[in-house]
Coordinates of C-alpha atoms and ligand atoms in Angstrom, one line a residue:
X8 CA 0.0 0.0 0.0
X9 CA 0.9 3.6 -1.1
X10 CA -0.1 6.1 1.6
X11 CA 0.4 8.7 -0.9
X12 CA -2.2 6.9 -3.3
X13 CA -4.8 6.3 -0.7
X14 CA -4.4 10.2 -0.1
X15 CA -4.8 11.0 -3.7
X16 CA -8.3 8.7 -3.8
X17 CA -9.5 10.3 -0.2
X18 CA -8.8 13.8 -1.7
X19 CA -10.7 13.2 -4.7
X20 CA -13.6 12.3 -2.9
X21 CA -13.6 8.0 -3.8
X22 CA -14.4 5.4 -1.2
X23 CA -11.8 3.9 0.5
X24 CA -11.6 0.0 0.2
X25 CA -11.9 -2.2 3.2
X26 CA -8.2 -3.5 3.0
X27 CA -6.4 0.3 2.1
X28 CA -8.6 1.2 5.3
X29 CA -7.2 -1.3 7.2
X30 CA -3.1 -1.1 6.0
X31 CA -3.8 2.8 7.0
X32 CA -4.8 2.5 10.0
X33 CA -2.0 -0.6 10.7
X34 CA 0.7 1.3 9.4
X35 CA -0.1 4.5 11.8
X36 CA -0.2 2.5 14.6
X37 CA 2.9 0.7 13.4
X38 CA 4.7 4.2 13.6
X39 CA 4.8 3.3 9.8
X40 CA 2.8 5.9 8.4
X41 CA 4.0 9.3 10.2
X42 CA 1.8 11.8 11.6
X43 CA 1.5 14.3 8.2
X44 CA 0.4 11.6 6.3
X45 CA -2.1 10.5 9.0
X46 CA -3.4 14.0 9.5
X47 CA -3.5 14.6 5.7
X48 CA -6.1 11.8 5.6
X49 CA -8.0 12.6 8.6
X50 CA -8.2 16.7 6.7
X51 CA -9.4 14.7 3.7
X52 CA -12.1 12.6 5.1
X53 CA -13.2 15.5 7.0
X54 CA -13.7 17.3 3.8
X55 CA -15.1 13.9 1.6
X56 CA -16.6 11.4 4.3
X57 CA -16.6 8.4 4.0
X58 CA -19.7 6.3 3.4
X59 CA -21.5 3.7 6.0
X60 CA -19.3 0.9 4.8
X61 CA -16.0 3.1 5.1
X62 CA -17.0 4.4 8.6
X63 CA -17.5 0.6 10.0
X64 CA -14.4 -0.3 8.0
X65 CA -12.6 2.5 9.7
X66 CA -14.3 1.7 13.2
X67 CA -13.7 -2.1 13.3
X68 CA -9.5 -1.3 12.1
X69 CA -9.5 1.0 14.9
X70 CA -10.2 -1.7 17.0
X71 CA -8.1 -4.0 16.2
X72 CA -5.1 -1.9 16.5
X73 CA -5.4 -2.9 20.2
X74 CA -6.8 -5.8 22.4
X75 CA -10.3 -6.7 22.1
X76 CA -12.6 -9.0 24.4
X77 CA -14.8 -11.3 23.9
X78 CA -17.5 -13.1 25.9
X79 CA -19.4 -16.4 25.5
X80 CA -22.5 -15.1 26.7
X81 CA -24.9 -12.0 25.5
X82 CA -23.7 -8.5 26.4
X83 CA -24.7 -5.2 25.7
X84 CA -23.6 -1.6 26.8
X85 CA -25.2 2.2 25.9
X86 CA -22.9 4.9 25.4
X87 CA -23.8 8.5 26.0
X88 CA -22.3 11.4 23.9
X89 CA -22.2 13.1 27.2
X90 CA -24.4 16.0 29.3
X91 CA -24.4 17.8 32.1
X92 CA -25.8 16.4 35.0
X93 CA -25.7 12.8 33.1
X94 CA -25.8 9.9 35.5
X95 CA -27.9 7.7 33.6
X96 CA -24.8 5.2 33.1
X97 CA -25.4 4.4 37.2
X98 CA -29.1 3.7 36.5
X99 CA -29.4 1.8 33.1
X100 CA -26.7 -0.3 33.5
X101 CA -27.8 -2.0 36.5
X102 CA -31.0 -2.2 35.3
X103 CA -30.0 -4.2 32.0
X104 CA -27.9 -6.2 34.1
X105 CA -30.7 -6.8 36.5
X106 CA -32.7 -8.0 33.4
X107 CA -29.9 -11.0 32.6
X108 CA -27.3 -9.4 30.4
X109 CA -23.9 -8.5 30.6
X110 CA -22.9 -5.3 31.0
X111 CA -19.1 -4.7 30.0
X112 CA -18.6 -0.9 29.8
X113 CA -15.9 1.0 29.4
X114 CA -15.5 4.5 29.5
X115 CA -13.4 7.7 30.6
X116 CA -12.3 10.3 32.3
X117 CA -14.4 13.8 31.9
X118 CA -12.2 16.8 30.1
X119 CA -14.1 20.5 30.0
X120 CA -17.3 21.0 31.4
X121 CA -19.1 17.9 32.1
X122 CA -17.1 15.1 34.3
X123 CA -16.9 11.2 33.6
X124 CA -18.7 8.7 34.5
X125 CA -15.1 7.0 36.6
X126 CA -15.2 10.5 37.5
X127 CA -18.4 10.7 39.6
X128 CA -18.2 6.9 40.1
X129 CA -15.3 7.5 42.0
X130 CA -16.7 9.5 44.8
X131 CA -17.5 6.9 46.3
X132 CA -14.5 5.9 48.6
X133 CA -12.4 2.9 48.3
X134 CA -14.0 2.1 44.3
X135 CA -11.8 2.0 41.0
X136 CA -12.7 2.4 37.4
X137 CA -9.0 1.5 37.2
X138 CA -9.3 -2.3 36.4
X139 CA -6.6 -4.3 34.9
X140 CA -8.8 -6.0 31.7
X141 CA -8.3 -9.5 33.5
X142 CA -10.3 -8.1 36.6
X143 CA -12.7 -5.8 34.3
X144 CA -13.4 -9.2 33.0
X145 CA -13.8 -11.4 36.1
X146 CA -16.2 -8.4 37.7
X147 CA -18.5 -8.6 34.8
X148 CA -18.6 -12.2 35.0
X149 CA -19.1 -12.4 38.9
X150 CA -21.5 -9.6 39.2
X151 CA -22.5 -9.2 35.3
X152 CA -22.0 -5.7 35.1
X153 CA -18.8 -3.5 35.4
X154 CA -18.0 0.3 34.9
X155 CA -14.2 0.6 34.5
X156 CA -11.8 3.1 32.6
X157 CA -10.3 2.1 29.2
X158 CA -6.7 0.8 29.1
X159 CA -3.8 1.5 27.3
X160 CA -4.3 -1.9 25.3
X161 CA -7.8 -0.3 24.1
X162 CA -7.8 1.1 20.4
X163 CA -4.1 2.7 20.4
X164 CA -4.9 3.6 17.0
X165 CA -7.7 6.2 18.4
X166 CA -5.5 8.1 20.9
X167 CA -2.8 8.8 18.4
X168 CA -5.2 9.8 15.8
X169 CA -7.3 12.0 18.5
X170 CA -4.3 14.0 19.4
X171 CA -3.3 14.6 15.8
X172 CA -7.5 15.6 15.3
X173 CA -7.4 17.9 18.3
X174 CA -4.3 20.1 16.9
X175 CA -5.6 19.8 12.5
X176 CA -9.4 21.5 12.7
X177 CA -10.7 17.9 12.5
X178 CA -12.3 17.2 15.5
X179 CA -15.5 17.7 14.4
X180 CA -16.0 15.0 11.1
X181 CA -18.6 12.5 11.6
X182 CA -16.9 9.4 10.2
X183 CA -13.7 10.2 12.9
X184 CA -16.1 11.0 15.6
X185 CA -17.8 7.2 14.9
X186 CA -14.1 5.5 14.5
X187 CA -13.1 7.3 17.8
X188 CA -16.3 6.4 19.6
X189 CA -17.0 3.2 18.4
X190 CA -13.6 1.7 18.1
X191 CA -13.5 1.7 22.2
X192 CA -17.2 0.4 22.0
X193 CA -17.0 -2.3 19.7
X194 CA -13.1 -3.5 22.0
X195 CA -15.1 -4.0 24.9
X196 CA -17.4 -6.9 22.7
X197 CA -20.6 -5.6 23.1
X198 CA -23.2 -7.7 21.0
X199 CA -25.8 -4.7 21.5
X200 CA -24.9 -1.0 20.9
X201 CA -27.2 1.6 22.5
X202 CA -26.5 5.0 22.0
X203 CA -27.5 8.3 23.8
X204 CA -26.6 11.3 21.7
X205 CA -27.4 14.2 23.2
X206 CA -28.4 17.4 21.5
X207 CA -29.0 21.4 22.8
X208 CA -26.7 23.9 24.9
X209 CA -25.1 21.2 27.1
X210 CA -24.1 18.7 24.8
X211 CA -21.0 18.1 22.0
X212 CA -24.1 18.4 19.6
X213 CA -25.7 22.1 19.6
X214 CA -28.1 21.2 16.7
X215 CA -30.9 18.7 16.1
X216 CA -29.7 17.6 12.7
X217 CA -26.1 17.3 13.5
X218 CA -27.1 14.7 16.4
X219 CA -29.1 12.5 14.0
X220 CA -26.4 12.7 11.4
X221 CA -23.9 11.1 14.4
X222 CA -26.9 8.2 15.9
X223 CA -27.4 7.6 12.5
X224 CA -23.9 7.1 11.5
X225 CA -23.6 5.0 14.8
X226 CA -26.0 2.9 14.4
X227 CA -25.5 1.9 11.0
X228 CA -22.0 1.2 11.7
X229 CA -22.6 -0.7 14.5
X230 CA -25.1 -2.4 12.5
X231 CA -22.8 -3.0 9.6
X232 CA -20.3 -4.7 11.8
X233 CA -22.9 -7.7 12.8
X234 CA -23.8 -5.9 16.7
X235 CA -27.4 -5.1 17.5
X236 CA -28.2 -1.2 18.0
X237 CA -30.2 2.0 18.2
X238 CA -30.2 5.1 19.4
X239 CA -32.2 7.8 20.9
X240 CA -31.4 11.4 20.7
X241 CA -32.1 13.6 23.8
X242 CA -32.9 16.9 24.8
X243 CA -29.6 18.2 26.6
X244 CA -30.8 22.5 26.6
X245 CA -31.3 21.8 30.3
X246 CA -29.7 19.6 33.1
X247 CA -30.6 16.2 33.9
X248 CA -32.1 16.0 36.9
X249 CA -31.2 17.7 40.3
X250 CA -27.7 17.4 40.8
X251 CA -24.9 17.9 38.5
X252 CA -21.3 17.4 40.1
X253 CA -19.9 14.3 40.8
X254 CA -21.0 12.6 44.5
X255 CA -24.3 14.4 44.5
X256 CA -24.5 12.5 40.7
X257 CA -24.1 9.4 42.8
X258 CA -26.6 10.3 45.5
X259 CA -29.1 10.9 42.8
X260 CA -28.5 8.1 40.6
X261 CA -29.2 5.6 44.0
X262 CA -32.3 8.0 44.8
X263 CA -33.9 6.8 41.6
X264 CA -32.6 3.1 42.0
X265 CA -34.3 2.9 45.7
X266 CA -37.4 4.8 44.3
X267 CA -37.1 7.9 46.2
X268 CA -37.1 9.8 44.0
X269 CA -39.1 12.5 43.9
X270 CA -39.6 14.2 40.9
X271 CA -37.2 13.0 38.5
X272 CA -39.6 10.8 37.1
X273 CA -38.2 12.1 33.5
X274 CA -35.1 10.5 34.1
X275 CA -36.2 7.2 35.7
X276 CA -38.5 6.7 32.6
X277 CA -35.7 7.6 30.0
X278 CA -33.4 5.5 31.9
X279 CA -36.3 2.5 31.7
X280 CA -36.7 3.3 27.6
X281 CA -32.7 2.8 27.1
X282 CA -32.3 -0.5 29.5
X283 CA -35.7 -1.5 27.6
X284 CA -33.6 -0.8 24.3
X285 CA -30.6 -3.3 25.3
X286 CA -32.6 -5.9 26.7
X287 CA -35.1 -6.0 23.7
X288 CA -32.3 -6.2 20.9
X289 CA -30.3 -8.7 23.0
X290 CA -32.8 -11.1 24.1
X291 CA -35.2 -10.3 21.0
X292 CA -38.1 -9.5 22.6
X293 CA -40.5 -6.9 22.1
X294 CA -39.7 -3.2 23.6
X295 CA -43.3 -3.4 25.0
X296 CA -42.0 -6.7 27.1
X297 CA -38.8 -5.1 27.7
X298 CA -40.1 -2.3 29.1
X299 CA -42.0 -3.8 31.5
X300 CA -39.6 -6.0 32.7
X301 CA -37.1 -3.6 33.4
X302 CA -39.8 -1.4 35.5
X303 CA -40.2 -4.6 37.6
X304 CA -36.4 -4.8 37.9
X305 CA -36.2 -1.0 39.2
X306 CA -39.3 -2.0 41.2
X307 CA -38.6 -4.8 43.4
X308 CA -34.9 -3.2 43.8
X309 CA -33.1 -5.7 41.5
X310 CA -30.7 -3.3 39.6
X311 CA -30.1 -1.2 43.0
X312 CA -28.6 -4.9 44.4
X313 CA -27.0 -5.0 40.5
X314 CA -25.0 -1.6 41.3
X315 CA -24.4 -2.4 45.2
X316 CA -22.6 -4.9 44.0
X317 CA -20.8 -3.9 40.9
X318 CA -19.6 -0.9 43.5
X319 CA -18.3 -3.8 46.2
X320 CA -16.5 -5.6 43.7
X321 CA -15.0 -2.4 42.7
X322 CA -14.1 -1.7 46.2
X323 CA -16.2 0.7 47.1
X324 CA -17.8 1.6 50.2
X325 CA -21.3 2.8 50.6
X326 CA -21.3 3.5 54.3
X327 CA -18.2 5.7 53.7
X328 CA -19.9 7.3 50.5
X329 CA -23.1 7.8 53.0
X330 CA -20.9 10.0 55.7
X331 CA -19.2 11.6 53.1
X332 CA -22.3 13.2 52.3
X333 CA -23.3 14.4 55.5
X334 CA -19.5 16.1 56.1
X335 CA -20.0 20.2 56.6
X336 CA -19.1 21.7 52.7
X337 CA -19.6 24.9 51.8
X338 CA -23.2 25.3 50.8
X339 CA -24.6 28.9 49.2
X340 CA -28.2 29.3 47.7
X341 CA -29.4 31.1 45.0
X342 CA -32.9 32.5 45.3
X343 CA -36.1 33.6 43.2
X344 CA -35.9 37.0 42.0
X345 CA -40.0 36.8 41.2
X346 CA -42.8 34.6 41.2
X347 CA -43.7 32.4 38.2
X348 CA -42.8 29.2 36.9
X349 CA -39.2 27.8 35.7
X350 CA -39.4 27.9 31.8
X351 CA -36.0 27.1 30.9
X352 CA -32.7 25.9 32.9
X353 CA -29.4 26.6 30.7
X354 CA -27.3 23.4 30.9
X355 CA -24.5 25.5 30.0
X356 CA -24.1 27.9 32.2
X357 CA -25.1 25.6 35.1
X358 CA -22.3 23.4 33.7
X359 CA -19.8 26.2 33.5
X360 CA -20.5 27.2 37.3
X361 CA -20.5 23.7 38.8
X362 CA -16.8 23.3 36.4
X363 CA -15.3 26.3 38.4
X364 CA -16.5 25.2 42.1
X365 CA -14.5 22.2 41.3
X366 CA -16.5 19.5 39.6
X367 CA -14.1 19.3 36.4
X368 CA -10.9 19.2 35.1
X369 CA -9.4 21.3 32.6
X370 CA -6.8 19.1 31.5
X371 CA -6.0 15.0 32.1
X372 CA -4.7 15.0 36.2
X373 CA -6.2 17.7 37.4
X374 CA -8.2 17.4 40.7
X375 CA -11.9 16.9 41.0
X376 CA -13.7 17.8 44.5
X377 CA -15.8 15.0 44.3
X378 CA -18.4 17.4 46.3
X379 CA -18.6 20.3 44.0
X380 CA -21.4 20.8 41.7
X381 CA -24.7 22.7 41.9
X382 CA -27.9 21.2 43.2
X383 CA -30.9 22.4 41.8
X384 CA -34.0 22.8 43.8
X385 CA -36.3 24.2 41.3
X386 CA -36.8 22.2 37.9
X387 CA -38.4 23.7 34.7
X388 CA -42.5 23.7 35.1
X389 CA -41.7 24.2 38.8
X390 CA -43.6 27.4 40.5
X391 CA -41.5 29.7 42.4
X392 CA -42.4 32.4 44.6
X393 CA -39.8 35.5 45.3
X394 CA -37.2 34.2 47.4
X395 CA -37.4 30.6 46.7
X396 CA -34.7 28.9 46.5
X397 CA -33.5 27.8 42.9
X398 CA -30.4 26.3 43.3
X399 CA -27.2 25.6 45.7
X400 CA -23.8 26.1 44.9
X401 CA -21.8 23.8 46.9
X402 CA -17.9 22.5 47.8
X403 CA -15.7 21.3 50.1
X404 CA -14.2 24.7 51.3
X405 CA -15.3 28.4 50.2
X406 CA -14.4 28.6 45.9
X407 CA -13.1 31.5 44.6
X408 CA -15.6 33.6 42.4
X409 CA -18.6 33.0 44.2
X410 CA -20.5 36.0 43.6
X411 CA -19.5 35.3 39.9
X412 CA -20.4 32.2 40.0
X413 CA -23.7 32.7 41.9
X414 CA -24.8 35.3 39.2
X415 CA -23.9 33.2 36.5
X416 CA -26.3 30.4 38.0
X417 CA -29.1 33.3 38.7
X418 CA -28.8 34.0 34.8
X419 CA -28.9 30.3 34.2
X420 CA -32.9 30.4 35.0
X421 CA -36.0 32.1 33.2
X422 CA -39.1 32.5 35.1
X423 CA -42.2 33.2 33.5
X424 CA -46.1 33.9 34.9
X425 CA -47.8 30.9 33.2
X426 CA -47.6 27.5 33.3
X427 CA -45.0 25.8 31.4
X428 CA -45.3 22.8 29.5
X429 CA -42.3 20.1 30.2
X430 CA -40.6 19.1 26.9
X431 CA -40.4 15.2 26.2
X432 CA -36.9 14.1 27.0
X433 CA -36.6 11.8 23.9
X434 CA -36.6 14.1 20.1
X435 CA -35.8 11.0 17.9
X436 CA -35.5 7.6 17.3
X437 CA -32.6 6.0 15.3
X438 CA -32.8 2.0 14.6
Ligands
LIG25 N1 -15.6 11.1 22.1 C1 -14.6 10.3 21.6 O1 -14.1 9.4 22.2 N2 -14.1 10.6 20.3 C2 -14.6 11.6 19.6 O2 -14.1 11.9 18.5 C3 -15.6 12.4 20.2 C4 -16.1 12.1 21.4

């Protein structure tokens, strides 16, 4: 192979072929093909694409540049494109695996605004995302359900060729942004691929459109490469539910698994609809039976045992995550400036505050304070009267930029006289 003539083709806008795509991909994780030539090509399939069979090609060589496991029994997993105050990893999971399937998932660390699932996970004292594969492997086995961090041995191909992306203006092409995504996905052997992909002011996809062109892209690459998958793209313009942070994430997440939870009733039913996704593609049964068997699951406490015991296997300690949330932090509340109802919450600006009490990193190593973050008190369609409280800022010790960051949060919420009528979580279905 010529990586000069595959970069001629790409430039002129023709489909790659499965084998060139492969000897690329081999040869830059070989150290064979150097970095221009690497980012040439990613600059030209930025400005071409690549078409659905391209993309899987692309995905499934990414994947193979590095270990990949396999199971002998079904699995599934759901990714999540990522939003603030997104904790629904803690709740579907479980709740798959409380259903009979496997749950091998493997993700990362949060960068920017919006922290990771090991992030938040990792409040809780004593538990590890950072599983040798071996261990991943016996957890998910044992307990049939484990939430650890990628290793090195995962897709090397994608974190060479995301650090050339980051620095050539080609972040941003759909077929690269499936590779990336999916080559980690399809390492970990899921048989079924569900995919959030979140859309609106809190998520990596501002626009509608844009986030059907990725769960489409997904999906049918997924699909192309023999797994089982959908997707379902949600409304990120606001925060998820109460809390966004890291422990308070947590809190929230076993809230809805013990069923006190108390008007988050959109998130517990979105969380049902995704589990319902995995568990109807794997076991091929019908979403209608799905459904209902994961609400007995959440029901009867099934997938809260599930995540006790994916955290204890993990080495985590509830009782110790339990008194860390009753230590003294550093608590101030914003308040109603009028009386009305809560239109709209700006995930953005709620993400940007909780980011600068502490609740994310700005580059890999920083520090988290695992108790940082905002906590809402008032959602949207919520009335408010003057001087009710809308939301806390909180953190171990007194930030800096508090009155900053309190009027940033204040600006964050729109009140209006009339009623308001609550936007469906769920704007499309991919399958
Ligand atoms: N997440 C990834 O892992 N890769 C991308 O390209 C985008 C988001």
């Amino acid at each position: 192979m010529i990586a000069k003539l595959l970069l001629d083709k790409k430039r002129e806008g023709h489909a790659l072929g499965s084998a060139e795509i492969r000897e690329f991909i081999d040869g830059f994780t070989k150290g064979e093909i150097p970095d221009y030539q690497m980012s040439a090509m990613a600059m030209a399939i930025c400005c071409r694409g690549m078409n659905e069979r391209e993309t899987a090609d692309l995905t499934e060589a990414m994947m193979n540049s590095g270990r990949s496991l396999k199971w002998d029994f079904p699995t599934a997993d759901k990714h999540s494109t990522g939003g603030v105050g997104d904790k629904l990893s803690f709740i579907i999971q479980p709740l798959a695996a409380a259903c009979g399937i496997n749950v091998p998932s493997l993700t990362g660390r949060g960068l920017g605004l919006t922290g990771g699932t090991a992030d938040k996970l990792e409040s809780i004292p004593g538990l590890t995302c950072s599983l040798p594969l071996d261990r991943f492997q016996s957890v998910v086995k044992e307990v049939g359900l484990s939430l650890a961090l990628q290793t090195d041995e995962i897709c090397p191909a994608d974190k060479k060729l995301y650090a050339l992306r980051d620095v050539t203006g080609t972040v941003t092409s759909i077929p690269l942004i499936v590779g990336s995504i999916l080559s980690k996905k399809f390492a970990e052997g899921s048989g079924t691929l569900v995919f959030d992909v979140k859309t609106g002011r809190g998520a990596f996809m501002k626009t509608k459109e844009s986030a059907v062109e990725l769960a489409t892209a997904m999906v049918k690459a997924a699909q192309l490469s023999g797994r089982k998958s959908a997707a379902l793209v949600t409304d990120m313009d606001s925060p998820l539910g109460y809390a966004v942070g890291n422990a308070n994430e947590v809190k929230e997440s076993l809230d809805i698994l013990s069923r006190a939870d108390k008007g988050l009733e959109d998130i517990r039913d979105l969380s049902v609809e995704f589990a319902a996704l995995m568990v109807s593609l794997t076991k091929g049964i019908s979403l209608d039976d799905a459904r209902e068997m994961c609400a007995e699951k959440l029901a009867d406490g099934s997938a809260l045992a599930k995540f006790k015991a994916m955290v204890a296997a993990q080495g985590g300690d509830l009782d110790r995550f339990a008194r860390l949330l009753e230590k003294p932090t550093f608590k101030f509340c914003i308040q109603a400036p009028k009386s009305g109802y809560v239109e709209d919450i700006d995930a953005e600006k709620v993400a940007r505050v909780a980011f600068r009490l502490g609740a994310g990193r700005e580059k890999a190593g920083d520090r988290i304070d695992p108790l940082a973050g905002v906590k809402l008190a008032a959602r949207i369609g919520d009335k408010v009267s003057t001087g009710s409280a809308l939301a806390t800022l909180e953190s171990s010790s007194e930030p800096d930029g508090l009155e900053r960051n309190a009027a940033e949060l204040l600006k964050a919420f729109s009140i209006v006289s009339g009623p308001v009528v609550k936007k469906s979580l769920i704007i499309e279905r991919i399958s």
